[in-house]
XYZ file of C-alpha atoms in Angstrom:
469
model
C 109.561 76.418 108.959
C 106.729 74.180 110.410
C 103.390 75.572 109.172
C 101.222 73.896 110.833
C 98.624 75.760 112.980
C 101.362 78.541 112.787
C 98.874 81.781 113.317
C 100.036 84.010 110.217
C 98.324 87.624 109.888
C 98.221 88.998 106.078
C 97.728 92.250 105.612
C 95.660 93.621 102.633
C 93.673 91.661 99.970
C 94.163 91.909 96.307
C 96.659 90.479 94.037
C 99.273 89.762 96.581
C 97.188 89.084 99.821
C 95.180 86.630 98.136
C 97.399 84.294 96.660
C 99.588 84.883 100.058
C 96.675 83.619 102.302
C 95.791 80.687 99.950
C 99.351 79.301 99.680
C 99.718 79.971 103.978
C 96.660 77.697 104.277
C 97.736 75.251 101.850
C 100.635 74.891 104.105
C 98.262 73.844 107.079
C 98.658 77.557 108.830
C 95.712 79.122 110.458
C 95.342 82.930 108.546
C 93.447 85.782 109.401
C 93.397 88.623 106.744
C 92.883 91.975 107.476
C 92.044 94.835 105.263
C 90.979 98.550 105.352
C 88.411 98.887 102.947
C 84.995 97.301 103.644
C 83.461 97.408 100.055
C 81.350 95.272 97.790
C 84.708 93.795 95.684
C 86.548 93.041 99.422
C 83.272 91.486 100.587
C 83.333 89.264 97.731
C 86.841 88.355 98.016
C 86.510 87.769 101.720
C 83.704 85.481 101.203
C 86.191 83.319 98.583
C 88.526 83.262 101.198
C 86.140 81.809 104.056
C 85.068 79.123 101.587
C 88.740 78.163 102.349
C 88.719 78.409 106.331
C 90.523 81.836 105.926
C 89.261 84.277 108.554
C 89.120 87.919 106.724
C 88.243 90.878 108.973
C 87.443 94.040 106.788
C 87.328 97.528 107.931
C 90.086 96.867 110.524
C 93.396 96.693 109.320
C 94.963 98.705 112.236
C 94.550 95.908 115.050
C 96.869 93.105 115.310
C 95.178 89.934 115.705
C 95.708 88.050 119.073
C 98.338 85.260 119.108
C 99.799 86.138 115.721
C 103.379 84.847 114.976
C 104.333 85.968 111.714
C 102.787 89.363 109.182
C 102.510 88.863 105.831
C 101.895 92.691 103.964
C 100.870 93.771 100.935
C 103.190 95.793 99.223
C 101.139 99.016 99.263
C 100.896 98.966 102.787
C 102.845 101.996 104.637
C 105.542 100.970 107.404
C 104.101 103.126 109.860
C 100.523 101.507 109.980
C 99.152 100.869 113.348
C 99.505 97.420 112.891
C 103.062 96.588 112.166
C 103.982 99.194 115.278
C 101.799 96.671 117.216
C 103.822 93.810 115.411
C 107.085 95.291 115.880
C 106.274 95.772 120.052
C 105.095 92.132 119.957
C 108.567 90.861 118.798
C 106.450 89.661 115.387
C 108.399 89.128 112.386
C 106.845 91.120 109.120
C 107.293 89.765 105.869
C 106.266 90.918 102.359
C 104.632 88.662 99.704
C 108.356 88.836 97.826
C 109.629 87.620 101.156
C 107.376 84.858 101.636
C 107.900 83.645 97.862
C 111.560 83.199 98.241
C 111.423 81.373 101.535
C 108.890 78.817 100.028
C 111.142 78.188 97.056
C 112.512 74.663 96.669
C 115.664 73.185 96.977
C 115.664 73.410 93.334
C 114.274 76.659 92.933
C 114.987 78.669 89.939
C 117.582 81.328 90.573
C 116.297 85.014 90.185
C 117.162 88.155 88.170
C 116.332 90.772 89.682
C 115.293 94.621 88.083
C 114.358 97.619 90.327
C 114.584 101.506 89.553
C 112.398 104.420 89.638
C 111.343 104.207 85.678
C 111.564 101.460 83.491
C 111.329 98.215 85.325
C 108.523 96.373 83.648
C 109.838 97.275 80.038
C 113.213 95.950 81.211
C 111.759 92.769 82.732
C 110.078 91.872 79.923
C 112.705 92.523 77.595
C 115.205 90.357 79.808
C 112.434 87.480 79.700
C 112.138 87.728 75.989
C 115.841 87.225 75.874
C 115.898 84.172 78.220
C 113.091 82.730 75.768
C 115.120 83.450 72.737
C 118.228 81.276 74.575
C 115.969 78.423 75.222
C 115.295 78.934 78.967
C 112.033 78.141 80.390
C 111.796 81.860 82.334
C 108.505 84.223 83.330
C 108.267 87.834 83.798
C 107.121 87.890 87.468
C 106.631 90.418 90.527
C 105.639 93.642 90.159
C 105.169 93.222 86.486
C 101.349 91.540 87.497
C 102.450 87.694 87.884
C 102.347 86.595 91.665
C 105.948 85.228 92.619
C 104.117 82.671 94.421
C 102.271 81.422 91.820
C 105.637 81.416 89.981
C 107.173 79.551 93.193
C 104.882 77.230 93.957
C 103.350 76.329 90.713
C 103.794 73.431 88.617
C 105.901 74.832 86.017
C 109.536 74.510 86.201
C 111.393 77.221 85.572
C 115.148 77.671 84.753
C 115.213 80.892 85.331
C 112.806 84.033 86.720
C 112.508 87.758 85.393
C 111.452 89.561 88.839
C 110.388 93.263 88.977
C 110.657 94.450 92.396
C 109.471 98.113 93.822
C 110.335 99.717 96.322
C 107.434 98.761 98.512
C 108.196 95.064 97.879
C 112.125 95.313 98.795
C 111.324 96.855 102.124
C 109.629 93.817 103.499
C 111.951 91.318 101.599
C 115.520 91.209 103.926
C 116.429 87.773 103.101
C 116.188 87.896 99.082
C 119.404 86.854 97.678
C 119.337 87.465 93.482
C 121.408 85.886 91.063
C 122.275 89.259 89.742
C 120.435 92.228 89.996
C 120.099 95.403 88.008
C 118.848 99.500 89.618
C 118.202 101.216 86.403
C 117.534 104.924 87.896
C 116.984 106.873 90.973
C 114.666 110.007 91.225
C 112.112 110.997 93.606
C 109.084 109.243 93.727
C 106.771 107.434 96.540
C 108.300 109.749 99.143
C 105.326 109.578 101.274
C 105.302 105.744 101.518
C 109.357 105.758 102.238
C 109.453 109.041 104.616
C 112.302 110.507 102.646
C 114.377 110.241 99.727
C 117.222 108.299 101.995
C 114.593 105.717 103.081
C 113.292 104.990 99.548
C 116.758 104.457 97.701
C 118.034 102.476 100.761
C 115.131 100.504 99.650
C 116.120 100.306 96.509
C 119.537 99.150 96.952
C 118.560 96.106 99.129
C 118.498 94.276 95.556
C 121.897 93.835 95.464
C 122.300 92.612 99.095
C 123.862 89.044 98.566
C 124.270 88.837 94.757
C 126.176 86.165 93.417
C 127.107 87.179 90.125
C 126.585 90.797 89.130
C 125.599 93.934 90.321
C 124.426 95.828 87.372
C 123.958 99.938 87.481
C 123.699 102.613 85.547
C 127.300 104.813 84.440
C 124.695 108.059 83.752
C 122.858 107.953 87.217
C 126.104 107.562 90.102
C 123.723 107.036 92.910
C 123.289 103.548 91.483
C 126.799 102.727 91.361
C 127.098 103.955 94.918
C 124.718 101.691 96.102
C 126.515 98.663 94.374
C 129.585 100.121 96.423
C 127.826 99.824 99.826
C 126.138 96.120 99.089
C 127.037 93.089 100.956
C 127.382 90.793 97.861
C 129.097 87.294 97.557
C 132.416 86.836 96.702
C 133.209 87.092 93.263
C 130.228 89.101 92.144
C 130.975 91.801 90.024
C 129.893 95.402 89.387
C 128.660 95.674 85.695
C 127.870 99.340 84.158
C 125.786 99.802 81.219
C 126.042 103.387 79.276
C 124.925 105.234 75.862
C 128.317 106.191 75.459
C 131.010 103.533 74.386
C 131.564 100.931 77.229
C 134.652 100.776 78.875
C 135.966 97.250 80.788
C 133.491 95.193 82.495
C 130.547 97.430 80.887
C 127.857 97.158 78.354
C 127.377 100.326 76.013
C 126.738 101.472 72.539
C 129.212 102.358 69.451
C 128.353 103.278 66.164
C 124.620 101.869 66.553
C 125.466 98.430 68.100
C 124.942 97.581 71.798
C 128.341 96.071 72.503
C 129.236 93.944 75.883
C 132.845 94.581 77.242
C 131.483 92.731 80.675
C 131.010 88.805 79.204
C 133.710 88.577 76.918
C 137.570 87.214 77.455
C 140.191 89.640 78.009
C 137.400 92.588 78.236
C 140.596 95.274 78.385
C 140.743 94.757 74.804
C 137.750 92.916 73.204
C 134.059 93.666 72.863
C 131.255 91.596 71.935
C 128.465 92.676 69.879
C 124.817 91.861 70.858
C 122.545 93.964 68.628
C 121.667 97.088 66.676
C 119.970 100.146 68.129
C 117.436 99.375 65.456
C 116.653 95.767 66.942
C 115.113 97.365 70.023
C 111.410 98.762 70.029
C 111.329 101.921 70.224
C 114.903 102.840 69.932
C 114.391 106.061 72.270
C 117.383 106.559 74.475
C 116.187 105.705 77.720
C 114.553 102.174 76.252
C 118.616 101.552 74.840
C 119.447 101.986 78.521
C 116.624 99.431 79.523
C 117.829 96.898 76.793
C 121.473 97.394 77.940
C 119.889 96.424 81.456
C 118.241 93.670 80.392
C 121.367 92.316 78.062
C 123.550 92.756 81.006
C 121.529 90.531 83.510
C 121.102 87.900 80.781
C 124.677 87.771 79.988
C 125.345 87.420 83.617
C 123.427 84.228 83.114
C 125.124 83.024 80.514
C 122.842 83.623 77.201
C 124.440 84.003 74.050
C 125.144 86.964 72.221
C 122.542 85.822 69.321
C 119.700 85.440 72.189
C 120.001 89.238 73.190
C 119.656 90.315 69.420
C 116.751 87.662 68.847
C 114.942 88.804 72.479
C 115.144 92.158 71.527
C 113.784 91.870 68.494
C 111.012 89.812 69.220
C 110.186 92.029 72.304
C 107.194 94.732 72.015
C 106.673 97.189 74.446
C 103.363 97.137 76.559
C 100.716 100.041 75.747
C 100.972 103.638 76.605
C 104.635 103.190 76.884
C 106.336 105.880 74.337
C 103.580 104.374 72.076
C 103.297 105.651 68.623
C 99.421 105.824 68.135
C 99.370 107.591 64.421
C 100.434 110.420 61.803
C 98.337 112.954 61.004
C 99.104 115.453 58.327
C 102.991 114.841 58.914
C 102.495 115.135 62.694
C 103.689 111.960 64.942
C 101.400 111.480 68.264
C 102.983 109.108 70.700
C 101.431 107.840 74.200
C 103.169 107.891 77.124
C 100.698 107.506 79.679
C 103.150 105.854 81.616
C 105.036 108.802 82.008
C 103.448 109.608 85.729
C 106.247 111.105 87.238
C 108.857 113.770 86.116
C 111.889 111.513 85.623
C 109.687 109.370 83.168
C 108.389 112.363 81.656
C 112.170 113.750 80.944
C 113.196 110.724 79.305
C 110.339 110.723 77.073
C 110.879 113.882 76.162
C 114.489 113.593 75.520
C 113.495 111.559 72.831
C 111.720 113.792 70.520
C 112.207 117.224 68.673
C 110.367 119.147 68.385
C 107.693 118.758 70.456
C 103.799 119.567 71.329
C 103.235 118.420 74.942
C 100.423 117.252 76.730
C 100.561 117.508 80.626
C 99.345 117.651 83.875
C 97.346 115.249 86.316
C 97.919 114.376 89.822
C 101.616 115.757 90.859
C 102.127 113.674 93.657
C 103.962 116.723 95.510
C 106.999 116.234 92.522
C 108.007 119.888 91.298
C 108.660 120.639 87.555
C 111.297 122.956 87.100
C 114.393 121.022 86.331
C 111.990 119.057 84.001
C 110.657 122.074 82.070
C 114.382 123.603 81.904
C 116.000 120.584 80.479
C 113.558 120.429 77.753
C 112.228 123.929 77.207
C 114.598 123.834 73.706
C 112.490 121.021 72.354
C 109.179 122.566 73.060
C 106.962 123.953 70.272
C 104.219 124.400 72.377
C 102.218 122.968 75.557
C 98.813 121.804 76.481
C 97.811 121.663 80.203
C 95.286 119.297 81.619
C 94.592 118.113 85.314
C 94.376 119.085 88.607
C 97.473 120.340 89.129
C 98.681 121.679 85.828
C 99.158 125.108 87.507
C 102.436 123.858 88.721
C 103.534 122.901 85.490
C 102.252 126.340 84.468
C 104.293 127.946 86.781
C 107.510 126.371 86.005
C 106.612 127.000 82.080
C 106.349 130.992 82.857
C 110.115 130.961 84.944
C 111.801 128.645 82.401
C 110.373 128.574 79.443
C 108.365 132.104 78.840
C 108.651 131.937 75.008
C 106.839 128.546 74.471
C 103.043 128.918 73.742
C 100.840 127.296 76.666
C 96.885 126.136 76.299
C 95.562 125.724 79.855
C 92.417 124.290 78.997
C 91.488 124.282 82.670
C 89.789 120.959 82.601
C 89.696 117.877 84.945
C 87.013 115.821 83.060
C 87.532 112.970 81.191
C 86.354 114.588 77.650
C 89.699 117.370 78.191
C 91.774 114.683 76.358
C 90.201 115.079 73.428
C 90.263 118.904 73.669
C 93.753 118.772 74.314
C 94.919 116.655 71.357
C 93.038 119.159 69.286
C 94.486 121.925 70.765
C 98.267 120.393 70.121
C 97.257 119.346 66.731
C 96.308 123.269 66.345
C 99.930 124.525 67.661
C 102.039 121.419 65.687
C 103.736 121.609 62.516
C 104.475 119.109 60.287
C 107.820 117.000 61.564
C 106.784 117.635 65.155
C 105.623 115.131 67.664
C 102.383 115.737 69.812
C 103.757 113.960 73.128
C 101.423 112.938 75.583
C 103.668 112.166 78.791
C 101.660 113.844 81.392
C 104.823 113.990 84.584
C 101.548 113.146 86.563
C 99.587 110.333 87.958
C 95.998 109.988 86.275
C 93.547 109.422 88.781
C 92.133 113.051 89.644
C 90.778 112.202 85.587
C 90.871 108.871 84.835
C 90.756 105.219 86.837
C 94.470 104.767 85.505
C 96.986 105.285 83.121
C 95.856 102.974 80.946
C 92.407 104.742 80.766
C 94.294 108.020 80.326
C 96.444 106.425 77.260
C 93.159 105.072 75.402
C 91.314 108.382 75.586
C 95.009 110.024 73.823
C 94.417 107.142 71.521
C 90.788 107.311 70.913
C 90.976 111.301 70.538
C 94.059 110.855 67.721
C 91.665 108.530 65.596
C 88.823 111.334 65.795
C 91.270 114.049 64.683
C 92.010 112.052 61.496
C 89.042 112.270 59.723
C 88.951 115.779 60.560
C 92.569 116.679 58.775
C 92.187 114.832 55.754
């Protein structure tokens, strides 16, 4: 594309919009950034872009600038925004930051190994990057993980291959993406306010498989992911590769006697299997994290990585904070921070990893219901401590499906509630139990983000320890 004097509108500032605006300006485009917000931070960002010759309109994200020939949007902007309606009516294409990065790749660009799903994306992508690095490849974990794909594509650092995390938002606006191989880890209701329906959400996730060259990796425990593979239009020879926590069949990766094994990328996969790593090589070895490791291994093997690199990469990997993080032990009780469990699907995976549990839960439900989560987890629960704005929804589900489980409803939404919650959980717990903070809800009713919520839990556990010595 000839970018010289092309009129491009970038929708939104932030970690995606600013790099997009700069990259387009460097290509010679005439860039206008529109942004709904007009706060102090936005004004500072606008001033930096204005110094580069980029026009910024704050507080007006609804109107399409006159003469716009292309819209590049940041992931958070919903498809029903008036700006996009105006662009569609005018016949103007709308790209996301991922689509822009894909289009701007050079002729010798690194292939993409892409990961999406409702939960586990960041962990799986970081595991994948660790495995690729263990194989001696130049790589980076990029995309929705926080590192701009544009920076990776346009930067001076040459890569052999990229481990790419993609959200449903990003995939919605990336029609040209064609990955080397891709995985959908799982599918559960999430972000339905953005997509409009579960069907639309699933369809956007499925875009990651379109045009795959080598492997479409799916979860045998989640038939919806396999259905997306069947529906995808892929290159000839691309294979469907399943992963399972059970013994794998041909063209699958799975677990046998505590060993992660590959029956997909081996000779005579009808009869042979390749050992990759032990469950103990995965940190932490919770079931859903073993599944993440298998998905990462499948993508790495699709790229030709040797088995030893899978083992070494998994051994070297350390999870991010607030993802089933063992904070400490006090009087024989383990305290686990899974503040990242911001929806019921993530909380279910976390609850399935421990028994018995004193569960700290609550926050912003985002329209979720909790009956299925409570019903599946009831037998593991020693007690429950509830905090947050929508705690009553969880309390009602507990009354229906686990009436015998003691419940402490703190009735609080202040940040200090976490300290009280930990104290109540410690009172309910017995030696050998796990106090698990897996809220199944978003954090913004009480905290700036899930990181702050996790930090509050960690601080509360540390405060608890001397009291109980």
